[in-house]
Structure formats: structure tokens, C-alpha cells
Amino acid sequence: MSSHQTHLNEEIEKLKHQVLNMAAMTERAVEKATRGFVERDEGLAEEVILGDNRINELEVDIDRFCLRLLALEGPVAGDLRFIVGCMRISVDLERIADEAVNIAERSMILSSRPPLPFHDDIRAMSDKALVMLRHAVRSFSSGDPDKAREVCCMDNLVDELNQKNIRKVIEYMVTETPAIRRSVHIINIIRRYERIADLSTNVAETVVFVVSGTNIKHQRYFDDRVPEADTPSRRIEDVGAEG
Amino acid sequence: MKEQIKIRAKNLNFYYTDFLALSEVSLDFFPHQATALIGPSGCGKSTFLRCINRMNDLIPGVRVEGSLCLDGQDIYGPKVDVVEIRRRVGMVFQKPNPFPKTIFENVAYGLRVNGGRDREALSRRVEESLRLSALWDEVKDRLDQSALGLSGGQQQRLCIARALAVRPEVLLMDEPASALDPIATQKIEELIHELKKRFTIIIVTHSMQQAARVSDRTAFFYMGRLIEVGNTETIFTYPRHKQTEDYITGRFG
Ligand SMILES: Nc1ncnc2c1ncn2[C@@H]1O[C@H](COP(=O)(O)OP(=O)(O)O)[C@@H](O)[C@H]1O
Ligand SMILES: [Mg+2]
């Protein structure tokens, strides 16, 4: 018994192409937002904000495409998992791009004010988050569940950096009261990278599901995760909404 | 789920003279479940189905090896009453095959063969069977008319009623909807959902979607062998074998 190509096969190739295209644009948005912040380049930040529309459109296109395949092709097994996986991944990518926009908006505000001494800390964190995103996308592209699992393991590291950096900024705020508003933006930017890492982990988890049929969501290191409501970042983010 | 095993095939081999049509098939069937048998034409689905009620006995030169048990009793054992096996294991075929008799007589047929005489009791059983096969409301006013006047879908439900009249425990269905239009097919599928509450159902189908819709378990056969069996949900979301995947996704070449 040999397998052969089907019409659905071709459609699935197209779908994969679209998702990879969206992923590439999302990666670029995060890169640009990061450079915009680090280099205090408002032009780059603006590009991220303006480019988000296209990514939103792609999400809608992919969603529609997947829905059509589900309705008309009756996909099962690997085909079914792939299509459902693409629907999930495109939602996560769209959110990652939103996080990039949020970073860009805040760095536009920050660029016009004197810089705070956290660029290196944020750079270390954003590097890790970006690597996670890239690897998650690669693992999708090559259908490699081992690479995807590696991404999930990296999430711990970013969580630690998140905690450490936020603590550092809070300590700074206590003495540098004129910089409170800017510090709140910095804390938010830190949290945005932490979210990007989480969402990249989601993408990687979906890849594991698509390739091997196992759901590994919500299985990792809950124990060393601080409950959301108790983290200082959460309380300060509420203040940040006004400042 | 695995309360008790209704039917158990163990290392079943089946030969048409020299041709090995089933090879080392081991497969269990559970009460109140529908199991779908899928696989390309000629892979032995119908042969396997016919082993279960010994319909293959009618073909000269056939041979069975291994064991096939109904409620733990070997269907091919020396003291088995074949007529009783066929009463306990009813069968419905691809093409509706009503007799050129009245609707009533079609359903009562098996009862008469099994010695039923009492007209009252017969009537009650005919009604019960027609209700079970969801045909009663459509035919109750014309029981004395010819079954051949019914539509294809109605004829198939009549054949199901005929099979049910002798109160079987297992119902074998060999592509029961493949000759029917979509609406009649849907009625048969709805019926299977109802019937499996009372019977063990084994259905051969060429429609993947039908297998997915009506069955609790799905078994994939290829070239006389059982390749994979599992919960239907598992088979259609994450089959373990590439051959199963290729078959159900239509990449079978
Ligand atoms: N009466 C028969 N005599 C000889 N060979 C048969 C007979 N019936 C079926 N076969 C062969 O046995 C194999 C399995 O057939 P069958 O059980 O009808 O497959 P399926 O129902 O999966 O299409 C096929 O190769 C078929 O040609
Ligand atoms: Mg057949």
C-alpha cells in the first residue's frame, strides 16, 4: 500500500504556507519592536504599529480557510490535527503581534524621555523570548516535536527573568520617584516579553499535538509559578493604565 | 466500557478453499456498542461478518481456524445449533432484500420459521420490531400491502425489523446504507444510535464519515488482517498505523 497526494494535501500545503507567512511577519514585528525600544527608534516602533493590520488580516484569512477545509473536506487524523493546530497557532501569533504593538507604543512614549537603565535586562529577556518564538515556528515548519518540547522547557527561564527584572524595576522606582511613569512602562514591556514567551510555548505545544497527537498543555512546572493575582506586576499594571 | 465481551475472535483464519481471506484476526466486541469495520474492498470485512453468524457455511470449500466465541461459547463448537446462532446474530445486507410478501409477513417471517403460530403474539412482535426500526408510523396502516411498494430506505428498515423480530443479541450490518439516498442514510444512522442501546452492532461501511458518526469503535482491515482497532475518536484523530492514516485520509494507493 503506498500513499499518494490528495486535493486536501495541496490545500494543507497552502495553509502551511500562509501560517508560515504570518509567523514570519510576527517574528519581524517582535524584532522591530525590540530594536525600536533598545535603539529608541520611533520610526521602527511606528512600523510595528502600522504593520499589525496585515497580521490581523492574515489571522482572519487563515481562520476562514481552516473553517472551509473542515466543512468541505471532512479531514481526519493528521489532516484534522494539522488544520485545528493552524487555527490555534494563528490565534497565538496574532496575540504575539499585539504584544509587539504594545511594546512599540510604550517605547514611542519612552523614546521622548530620558532613558532608564534597564535596556540590558530587557535585551536579555527579549532575546530569549525571540529564540522561543523562532524555534516554535521552526518546529512547526519541520514538524519536529522534540524541538517544540525544547521551547516549552525554555519558558521557565523567561519566567525567572520576568520576576527578577520586575523586582529590580520596583526597587528602582522606590527611590527614583520622578521616573515612576516610565518605570511602569518598563514593567509592562517586561511583562509583554513574558507573554510572548508564553504564547510561543502555546505554539510549540500545538506543534506537539499536531505531530504526535498528545496534549501537553498545562503540564509543566505549575509549582514554581507565582499565582498571577499576587505578583507585584499585576498590581502595578493597574496603576500603569492611568500613567 | 469493557464490562463483558459479547463476541471474541481469537487468531481467526478463514480460507476459501486455498485462499486465506482472514489471517490471525483477534478482535473483541462489546455489548451496547457499535463497531465499524473499515478497509478497502476485498480486505475481508464481509467474510469476517459472515463468520460471526456462520453464513460462510453455505459456501463450499471454506475452512475456519482459531476461535470465535459468542458469550464465551465457541460459535464453531461441535454441539452448536446453527439456527440458534443465526437467531442470536441477525444480519442486514447492502441491498434491501424484502420478500415479495406483505409488510407484515416480511417481519413475521423469521418468527414463523422459528415456529411462531399465535396470531396475537405475532402481531405484537411485528409491531415491536417495526417500532424498533422506526418504521411503524410509516406503515402501520398498510401492513397488508406488499413490501415492494416501500421506498428503498423503508425497505432497508423493514429488513432491520425482520432481523429484530426474532430478538437477536447481535446485529451485523454489511454496508446497510450504501444503496440509499442521504436522507434514508441518515435515518439508518439514527436508528443505529438507538439500536446499540439494546444490541451489539457490527457495521461494515465504506463511508469514513459514517463510521465516525455511528460507531464507538473502529477496526481497520487490510488484506485479510486486522491492522488497528480502537475507539473511533482515537482512530479518526490519531491512528497509530500509517496504513490506517493513509486509508482514512484518502491517501490510500
Ligand atoms: N465466495 C468466495 N469464494 C472465494 N473467494 C471469495 C469469496 N468471497 C470473497 N472472496 C474473496 O475474499 C476476499 C475478501 O472478500 P470480502 O470479505 O468480500 O471483502 P470486503 O467485504 O472487505 O470487500 C476477497 O479477495 C474476495 O475476492
Ligand atoms: Mg463486503
Coordinates of C-alpha atoms and ligand atoms in Angstrom, one line a residue:
Chain A
M1 CA 0.0 0.0 0.0
S2 CA 1.5 3.3 -1.0
S3 CA 0.2 6.8 -0.1
H4 CA -0.4 9.4 -2.7
Q5 CA -1.2 13.1 -2.8
T6 CA -4.8 14.3 -2.5
H7 CA -6.6 17.5 -3.2
L8 CA -6.7 18.1 0.6
N9 CA -2.9 17.6 0.6
E10 CA -2.4 20.6 -1.7
E11 CA -4.8 22.7 0.4
I12 CA -2.9 21.8 3.5
E13 CA 0.4 22.9 1.9
K14 CA -1.2 26.2 1.1
L15 CA -2.4 26.5 4.6
K16 CA 1.0 25.8 6.0
H17 CA 2.4 28.4 3.7
Q18 CA 0.0 31.0 5.0
V19 CA 0.7 30.2 8.6
L20 CA 4.5 30.4 8.0
N21 CA 4.0 33.7 6.2
M22 CA 2.1 35.0 9.2
A23 CA 4.7 33.7 11.6
A24 CA 7.5 35.4 9.6
M25 CA 5.6 38.7 9.9
T26 CA 5.0 38.2 13.6
E27 CA 8.7 37.4 14.2
R28 CA 9.7 40.5 12.3
A29 CA 7.2 42.6 14.4
V30 CA 8.7 41.4 17.6
E31 CA 12.2 42.0 16.3
K32 CA 11.4 45.5 15.2
A33 CA 9.6 46.4 18.4
T34 CA 12.6 45.2 20.3
R35 CA 15.0 47.3 18.3
G36 CA 12.7 50.2 18.4
F37 CA 12.8 50.1 22.2
V38 CA 16.5 49.4 22.6
E39 CA 17.7 51.9 19.9
R40 CA 15.0 54.4 20.9
D41 CA 13.9 54.4 17.2
E42 CA 10.4 55.8 16.9
G43 CA 10.3 55.0 13.2
L44 CA 10.7 51.3 13.8
A45 CA 8.0 51.4 16.5
E46 CA 5.7 53.0 14.2
E47 CA 6.3 50.4 11.5
V48 CA 5.3 47.7 14.0
I49 CA 2.0 49.5 14.8
L50 CA 1.1 50.1 11.2
G51 CA 2.1 46.6 10.2
D52 CA -0.3 44.9 12.6
N53 CA -3.3 45.3 10.4
R54 CA -1.8 42.9 7.9
I55 CA -1.2 40.3 10.6
N56 CA -4.8 40.7 11.8
E57 CA -6.0 40.1 8.2
L58 CA -3.9 37.0 7.9
E59 CA -5.4 35.6 11.0
V60 CA -8.9 36.1 9.6
D61 CA -7.9 34.6 6.3
I62 CA -6.4 31.5 7.9
D63 CA -9.4 31.1 10.1
R64 CA -11.7 31.2 7.1
F65 CA -9.5 28.8 5.2
C66 CA -9.4 26.3 8.0
L67 CA -13.2 26.5 8.5
R68 CA -13.7 25.8 4.8
L69 CA -11.4 22.8 4.9
L70 CA -13.2 21.5 8.0
A71 CA -16.6 22.0 6.4
L72 CA -15.9 20.7 2.9
E73 CA -13.0 18.2 3.2
G74 CA -14.1 16.2 6.2
P75 CA -10.5 15.9 7.4
V76 CA -9.4 13.2 9.8
A77 CA -6.3 12.0 11.6
G78 CA -3.2 14.0 10.8
D79 CA -5.0 16.3 8.4
L80 CA -7.6 17.2 11.1
R81 CA -4.9 17.8 13.7
F82 CA -3.0 20.0 11.3
I83 CA -6.0 22.2 10.5
V84 CA -7.1 22.5 14.1
G85 CA -3.4 23.2 15.0
C86 CA -3.2 26.0 12.4
M87 CA -6.3 27.6 13.8
R88 CA -4.8 27.7 17.3
I89 CA -1.4 28.8 16.1
S90 CA -2.7 31.7 14.1
V91 CA -4.6 33.0 17.2
D92 CA -1.4 32.8 19.2
L93 CA 0.6 34.5 16.5
E94 CA -1.9 37.3 16.3
R95 CA -1.6 37.8 20.1
I96 CA 2.1 37.9 19.9
A97 CA 1.9 40.6 17.3
D98 CA -0.4 42.5 19.6
E99 CA 2.2 42.3 22.3
A100 CA 4.8 43.7 19.8
V101 CA 2.4 46.6 19.1
N102 CA 2.1 47.2 22.9
I103 CA 5.9 47.3 23.3
A104 CA 6.1 49.6 20.3
E105 CA 3.5 52.0 21.7
R106 CA 5.3 52.2 25.1
S107 CA 8.7 52.6 23.5
M108 CA 7.5 55.5 21.5
I109 CA 6.5 57.2 24.7
L110 CA 9.8 56.3 26.4
S111 CA 11.9 57.4 23.4
S112 CA 10.9 61.0 24.0
R113 CA 12.0 60.9 27.7
P114 CA 15.4 60.3 29.3
P115 CA 16.3 56.6 29.2
L116 CA 16.2 54.3 32.3
P117 CA 18.9 51.8 33.0
F118 CA 17.1 48.6 32.1
H119 CA 17.9 48.1 28.4
D120 CA 20.4 45.3 29.0
D121 CA 18.0 43.4 31.3
I122 CA 15.2 43.7 28.8
R123 CA 17.5 42.8 25.9
A124 CA 18.4 39.5 27.7
M125 CA 14.8 38.7 28.2
S126 CA 13.6 39.7 24.7
D127 CA 16.5 37.6 23.2
K128 CA 15.2 34.5 24.9
A129 CA 11.5 35.2 24.0
L130 CA 12.5 35.7 20.4
V131 CA 14.5 32.5 20.3
M132 CA 11.5 30.7 21.7
L133 CA 9.2 32.2 19.0
R134 CA 11.7 31.3 16.3
H135 CA 12.2 27.8 17.5
A136 CA 8.4 27.3 17.9
V137 CA 7.9 28.4 14.3
R138 CA 10.8 26.2 13.0
S139 CA 9.3 23.2 14.8
F140 CA 6.0 23.9 13.1
S141 CA 7.7 24.2 9.8
S142 CA 9.6 21.0 10.1
G143 CA 7.0 19.1 12.2
D144 CA 9.7 18.4 14.9
P145 CA 8.1 17.7 18.3
D146 CA 11.5 17.5 20.0
K147 CA 12.4 21.0 19.0
A148 CA 8.9 22.0 20.1
R149 CA 9.4 20.4 23.6
E150 CA 12.7 22.3 24.0
V151 CA 10.7 25.6 23.5
C152 CA 8.4 24.6 26.3
C153 CA 11.4 24.0 28.6
M154 CA 12.8 27.4 27.9
D155 CA 9.7 29.1 29.3
N156 CA 10.9 28.6 32.9
L157 CA 13.9 30.8 32.2
V158 CA 11.9 33.7 30.9
D159 CA 9.5 33.4 33.8
E160 CA 12.5 33.8 36.2
L161 CA 13.9 36.7 34.3
N162 CA 10.4 38.3 34.4
Q163 CA 10.3 38.0 38.2
K164 CA 13.9 39.2 38.6
N165 CA 13.5 42.2 36.3
I166 CA 10.2 43.4 37.7
R167 CA 11.7 43.2 41.2
K168 CA 14.6 45.3 40.0
V169 CA 12.5 48.0 38.5
I170 CA 10.3 48.2 41.6
E171 CA 13.3 48.7 43.8
Y172 CA 14.4 51.5 41.4
M173 CA 11.0 53.2 41.5
V174 CA 11.1 53.4 45.3
T175 CA 13.9 55.9 45.2
E176 CA 13.6 57.4 41.7
T177 CA 10.1 58.8 42.1
P178 CA 10.3 61.2 39.1
A179 CA 10.7 58.1 36.9
I180 CA 7.6 56.2 38.1
R181 CA 5.6 56.6 34.9
R182 CA 8.5 55.4 32.8
S183 CA 9.2 52.6 35.2
V184 CA 5.6 51.4 34.9
H185 CA 6.0 51.3 31.1
I186 CA 9.2 49.3 31.6
I187 CA 7.5 46.8 33.8
N188 CA 4.8 46.5 31.2
I189 CA 7.3 45.9 28.5
I190 CA 8.9 43.2 30.6
R191 CA 5.5 41.6 31.1
R192 CA 4.9 41.7 27.3
Y193 CA 8.0 39.7 26.7
E194 CA 6.9 37.2 29.3
R195 CA 3.6 36.9 27.4
I196 CA 5.4 36.4 24.1
A197 CA 7.3 33.6 25.7
D198 CA 4.1 32.0 27.0
L199 CA 2.4 32.3 23.6
S200 CA 5.4 30.9 21.9
T201 CA 5.1 28.0 24.3
N202 CA 1.5 27.6 23.2
V203 CA 2.6 27.4 19.6
A204 CA 5.1 24.7 20.5
E205 CA 2.6 22.8 22.5
T206 CA 0.3 22.9 19.5
V207 CA 3.1 21.5 17.3
V208 CA 3.5 18.6 19.6
F209 CA -0.3 18.0 19.4
V210 CA -0.3 18.2 15.6
V211 CA 2.7 15.8 15.2
S212 CA 2.2 13.3 17.9
G213 CA -1.5 13.7 18.9
T214 CA -0.7 14.3 22.6
N215 CA -1.9 17.3 24.5
I216 CA 0.9 18.6 26.7
K217 CA -0.8 21.8 27.7
H218 CA -0.9 22.8 31.4
Q219 CA 1.5 20.0 32.3
R220 CA 4.6 22.0 33.2
Y221 CA 6.1 23.4 36.3
F222 CA 3.0 24.9 37.9
D223 CA 4.6 24.6 41.3
D224 CA 7.2 27.3 40.7
R225 CA 4.9 29.7 39.1
V226 CA 3.7 32.6 41.4
P227 CA -0.1 33.0 41.3
E228 CA -1.0 35.9 38.9
A229 CA -3.0 38.0 41.4
D230 CA -0.2 38.1 43.9
T231 CA 2.6 39.2 41.7
P232 CA 3.7 42.8 42.1
S233 CA 3.5 43.3 38.4
R234 CA -0.3 42.8 38.3
R235 CA -1.0 45.5 40.9
I236 CA 1.3 47.9 39.2
E237 CA -0.1 47.2 35.8
D238 CA -3.5 48.6 37.1
V239 CA -1.7 51.8 38.1
G240 CA 0.0 51.8 34.7
A241 CA -3.3 52.0 32.9
E242 CA -3.7 55.6 34.1
G243 CA 0.0 56.7 33.8
Chain B
M1 CA -16.7 0.1 29.0
K2 CA -15.1 -3.4 28.9
E3 CA -17.9 -4.8 31.1
Q4 CA -18.1 -8.1 29.3
I5 CA -17.1 -9.3 25.9
K6 CA -20.0 -10.2 23.6
I7 CA -18.0 -11.6 20.7
R8 CA -14.4 -12.6 20.8
A9 CA -12.4 -13.6 17.7
K10 CA -9.0 -15.1 18.6
N11 CA -6.4 -15.8 15.9
L12 CA -9.1 -16.4 13.4
N13 CA -8.1 -17.7 10.0
F14 CA -10.5 -18.1 7.2
Y15 CA -9.9 -20.0 3.9
Y16 CA -12.0 -20.0 0.7
T17 CA -10.5 -23.4 -0.4
D18 CA -6.8 -22.4 -0.7
F19 CA -7.2 -18.6 -0.4
L20 CA -6.5 -17.2 3.0
A21 CA -9.1 -14.5 3.3
L22 CA -8.7 -13.7 7.0
S23 CA -5.4 -14.1 8.8
E24 CA -4.9 -14.2 12.6
V25 CA -7.7 -11.8 13.3
S26 CA -8.2 -11.2 17.1
L27 CA -10.9 -8.8 17.8
D28 CA -13.4 -8.3 20.7
F29 CA -16.9 -6.7 20.5
F30 CA -18.7 -5.3 23.5
P31 CA -22.4 -5.1 24.3
H32 CA -24.2 -1.8 23.6
Q33 CA -21.5 -0.6 21.3
A34 CA -21.4 -0.2 17.5
T35 CA -18.2 -1.3 16.0
A36 CA -17.4 -0.3 12.5
L37 CA -15.3 -2.5 10.2
I38 CA -13.5 -0.4 7.6
G39 CA -10.9 -1.2 4.9
P40 CA -10.5 -1.3 1.1
S41 CA -12.7 -3.7 -1.0
G42 CA -11.6 -7.3 -0.7
C43 CA -9.9 -6.9 2.7
G44 CA -12.2 -9.4 4.3
K45 CA -14.8 -7.3 6.1
S46 CA -17.8 -9.2 4.7
T47 CA -16.1 -12.5 5.2
F48 CA -15.4 -11.7 8.8
L49 CA -19.0 -10.6 9.3
R50 CA -20.3 -13.8 7.8
C51 CA -18.1 -15.9 10.1
I52 CA -20.0 -14.5 13.1
N53 CA -23.3 -15.9 12.1
R54 CA -21.9 -18.8 10.2
M55 CA -23.3 -17.6 6.9
N56 CA -20.0 -18.8 5.3
D57 CA -21.0 -22.3 6.0
L58 CA -23.2 -22.2 2.9
I59 CA -20.1 -21.7 0.7
P60 CA -18.4 -25.0 -0.4
G61 CA -14.7 -25.5 0.4
V62 CA -14.4 -23.0 3.3
R63 CA -12.4 -23.6 6.4
V64 CA -12.2 -21.8 9.7
E65 CA -9.3 -21.9 12.2
G66 CA -8.9 -20.2 15.5
S67 CA -11.8 -19.4 17.7
L68 CA -14.9 -17.2 17.6
C69 CA -17.0 -17.0 20.7
L70 CA -20.4 -15.6 21.4
D71 CA -20.8 -15.0 25.2
G72 CA -17.8 -17.3 25.7
Q73 CA -19.3 -20.1 23.7
D74 CA -17.5 -21.2 20.6
I75 CA -19.7 -20.5 17.6
Y76 CA -17.9 -23.3 15.7
G77 CA -18.1 -25.7 18.5
P78 CA -19.4 -29.3 17.9
K79 CA -22.7 -29.0 19.7
V80 CA -23.7 -25.6 18.4
D81 CA -27.1 -25.2 16.9
V82 CA -26.5 -23.0 13.8
V83 CA -30.2 -22.0 13.6
E84 CA -29.9 -20.7 17.1
I85 CA -26.7 -18.8 16.3
R86 CA -28.4 -17.1 13.4
R87 CA -31.3 -16.2 15.6
R88 CA -29.0 -14.6 18.1
V89 CA -26.9 -12.9 15.4
G90 CA -29.1 -11.1 12.9
M91 CA -27.9 -9.7 9.6
V92 CA -28.8 -6.9 7.3
F93 CA -27.3 -6.6 3.8
Q94 CA -26.2 -3.9 1.4
K95 CA -29.2 -4.1 -0.8
P96 CA -32.6 -4.2 0.9
N97 CA -34.0 -7.6 0.2
P98 CA -37.6 -7.8 1.3
F99 CA -39.6 -10.8 0.2
P100 CA -42.4 -10.3 -2.3
K101 CA -44.9 -10.5 0.5
T102 CA -46.9 -8.2 2.7
I103 CA -45.1 -5.9 5.1
F104 CA -46.5 -7.9 8.0
E105 CA -45.3 -11.2 6.6
N106 CA -41.9 -9.9 5.9
V107 CA -41.4 -9.1 9.6
A108 CA -43.2 -12.2 10.8
Y109 CA -41.1 -14.4 8.5
G110 CA -38.4 -15.3 11.0
L111 CA -40.9 -15.9 13.7
R112 CA -42.8 -18.4 11.6
V113 CA -39.6 -20.1 10.6
N114 CA -38.8 -20.4 14.3
G115 CA -42.3 -21.9 14.9
G116 CA -44.5 -18.9 15.9
R117 CA -48.2 -19.6 15.2
D118 CA -50.2 -17.5 17.6
R119 CA -51.5 -14.6 15.6
E120 CA -51.8 -12.3 18.6
A121 CA -48.3 -12.8 19.7
L122 CA -47.1 -12.5 16.1
S123 CA -48.8 -9.1 15.7
R124 CA -47.3 -7.8 18.9
R125 CA -43.9 -8.8 17.9
V126 CA -44.3 -7.3 14.4
E127 CA -45.3 -4.0 15.9
E128 CA -42.5 -4.1 18.4
S129 CA -40.0 -4.7 15.7
L130 CA -41.4 -2.1 13.4
R131 CA -41.3 0.4 16.2
L132 CA -37.7 -0.5 17.0
S133 CA -36.7 0.0 13.4
A134 CA -38.5 3.4 13.3
L135 CA -40.8 2.3 10.6
W136 CA -44.1 1.7 12.5
D137 CA -45.6 5.2 12.0
E138 CA -45.0 5.0 8.3
V139 CA -46.5 1.5 7.7
K140 CA -49.0 0.8 10.5
D141 CA -52.0 1.5 8.2
R142 CA -50.8 -0.7 5.4
L143 CA -49.3 -3.8 7.0
D144 CA -51.1 -6.0 4.5
Q145 CA -49.7 -4.2 1.4
S146 CA -46.7 -5.5 -0.5
A147 CA -43.3 -4.6 0.9
L148 CA -42.1 -4.0 -2.6
G149 CA -44.2 -0.8 -2.6
L150 CA -41.9 0.8 0.0
S151 CA -39.1 3.2 -0.8
G152 CA -35.5 1.9 -0.6
G153 CA -34.9 3.4 2.8
Q154 CA -38.2 2.0 4.1
Q155 CA -37.3 -1.4 2.7
Q156 CA -34.0 -1.4 4.5
R157 CA -35.7 -0.5 7.8
L158 CA -38.1 -3.3 7.1
C159 CA -35.2 -5.7 6.7
I160 CA -33.9 -4.4 10.0
A161 CA -37.3 -5.0 11.6
R162 CA -37.3 -8.5 10.1
A163 CA -33.9 -9.2 11.7
L164 CA -35.0 -7.8 15.0
A165 CA -38.3 -9.7 15.2
V166 CA -36.5 -12.9 16.4
R167 CA -35.0 -10.8 19.2
P168 CA -31.3 -11.2 18.3
E169 CA -28.5 -10.0 20.6
V170 CA -26.1 -9.0 17.8
L171 CA -26.9 -7.2 14.6
L172 CA -24.5 -7.5 11.7
M173 CA -24.9 -4.8 9.0
D174 CA -23.0 -5.1 5.8
E175 CA -22.9 -1.6 4.1
P176 CA -26.6 -1.1 5.1
A177 CA -26.9 2.4 3.7
S178 CA -24.7 2.2 0.6
A179 CA -27.7 1.8 -1.7
L180 CA -29.7 4.6 0.0
D181 CA -30.0 8.4 -0.6
P182 CA -28.7 10.8 2.1
I183 CA -32.0 11.2 4.0
A184 CA -32.6 7.5 4.1
T185 CA -29.0 7.0 5.1
Q186 CA -29.4 9.5 7.9
K187 CA -32.4 7.6 9.2
I188 CA -30.4 4.3 9.2
E189 CA -27.6 6.1 11.1
E190 CA -30.1 7.5 13.7
L191 CA -31.5 4.0 14.0
I192 CA -28.1 2.6 14.8
H193 CA -27.7 5.0 17.6
E194 CA -31.0 3.8 19.0
L195 CA -30.3 0.1 18.4
K196 CA -27.0 0.0 20.0
K197 CA -28.6 0.7 23.4
R198 CA -30.1 -2.8 23.2
F199 CA -27.9 -4.8 20.8
T200 CA -24.2 -5.3 19.9
I201 CA -23.8 -3.8 16.5
I202 CA -21.1 -4.5 13.9
I203 CA -21.3 -2.5 10.8
V204 CA -19.3 -2.7 7.6
T205 CA -19.1 0.7 5.8
H206 CA -17.2 2.3 3.0
S207 CA -18.0 5.7 4.3
M208 CA -15.4 7.0 6.7
Q209 CA -17.8 9.7 7.9
Q210 CA -20.5 7.1 8.6
A211 CA -18.0 5.0 10.6
A212 CA -17.1 8.1 12.5
R213 CA -20.7 9.1 13.1
V214 CA -22.2 5.8 14.2
S215 CA -19.6 3.7 15.8
D216 CA -17.9 3.6 19.2
R217 CA -15.0 1.5 18.0
T218 CA -13.5 1.2 14.6
A219 CA -11.5 -1.7 13.2
F220 CA -9.3 -1.3 10.1
F221 CA -8.7 -4.3 8.0
Y222 CA -6.2 -4.6 5.2
M223 CA -5.5 -7.7 3.0
G224 CA -7.3 -10.1 5.4
R225 CA -5.5 -8.7 8.5
L226 CA -6.7 -6.5 11.3
I227 CA -4.3 -3.6 11.3
E228 CA -5.7 -1.5 14.0
V229 CA -8.7 -1.3 16.3
G230 CA -9.5 1.4 18.8
N231 CA -12.0 4.0 20.0
T232 CA -13.5 5.6 16.9
E233 CA -12.4 9.0 18.2
T234 CA -8.8 7.9 18.5
I235 CA -8.8 6.2 15.1
F236 CA -10.1 9.4 13.4
T237 CA -7.9 11.8 15.3
Y238 CA -4.7 9.9 16.0
P239 CA -4.4 6.5 14.3
R240 CA -1.2 4.6 15.3
H241 CA -0.6 2.9 12.0
K242 CA 0.4 4.7 8.8
Q243 CA -1.8 2.3 6.8
T244 CA -4.8 3.3 8.8
E245 CA -4.0 7.0 8.4
D246 CA -3.5 6.7 4.7
Y247 CA -6.8 4.8 4.3
I248 CA -8.9 7.2 6.3
T249 CA -7.4 10.3 4.9
G250 CA -7.9 9.0 1.3
R251 CA -4.2 8.8 0.6
F252 CA -4.6 5.1 0.0
G253 CA -3.0 4.0 -3.2
Ligands
LIG1 N1 -17.2 -16.9 -2.1 C1 -16.0 -16.6 -2.3 N2 -15.1 -17.5 -2.8 C2 -13.8 -17.2 -3.0 N3 -13.3 -16.0 -2.6 C3 -14.1 -15.1 -2.0 C4 -15.5 -15.4 -1.8 N4 -16.0 -14.3 -1.3 C5 -15.0 -13.4 -1.1 N5 -13.8 -13.9 -1.6 C6 -12.5 -13.2 -1.5 O1 -12.1 -13.0 -0.2 C7 -11.6 -11.7 -0.1 C8 -12.3 -10.9 0.9 O2 -13.6 -10.6 0.4 P1 -14.7 -9.8 1.2 O3 -14.8 -10.4 2.5 O4 -16.0 -9.8 0.4 O5 -14.1 -8.4 1.3 P2 -14.8 -7.0 1.7 O6 -16.1 -7.2 2.2 O7 -13.8 -6.4 2.6 O8 -14.8 -6.2 0.4 C9 -11.5 -11.1 -1.5 O9 -10.3 -11.3 -2.0 C10 -12.6 -11.9 -2.2 O10 -12.3 -12.0 -3.6
MG2 MG -18.0 -6.6 1.5

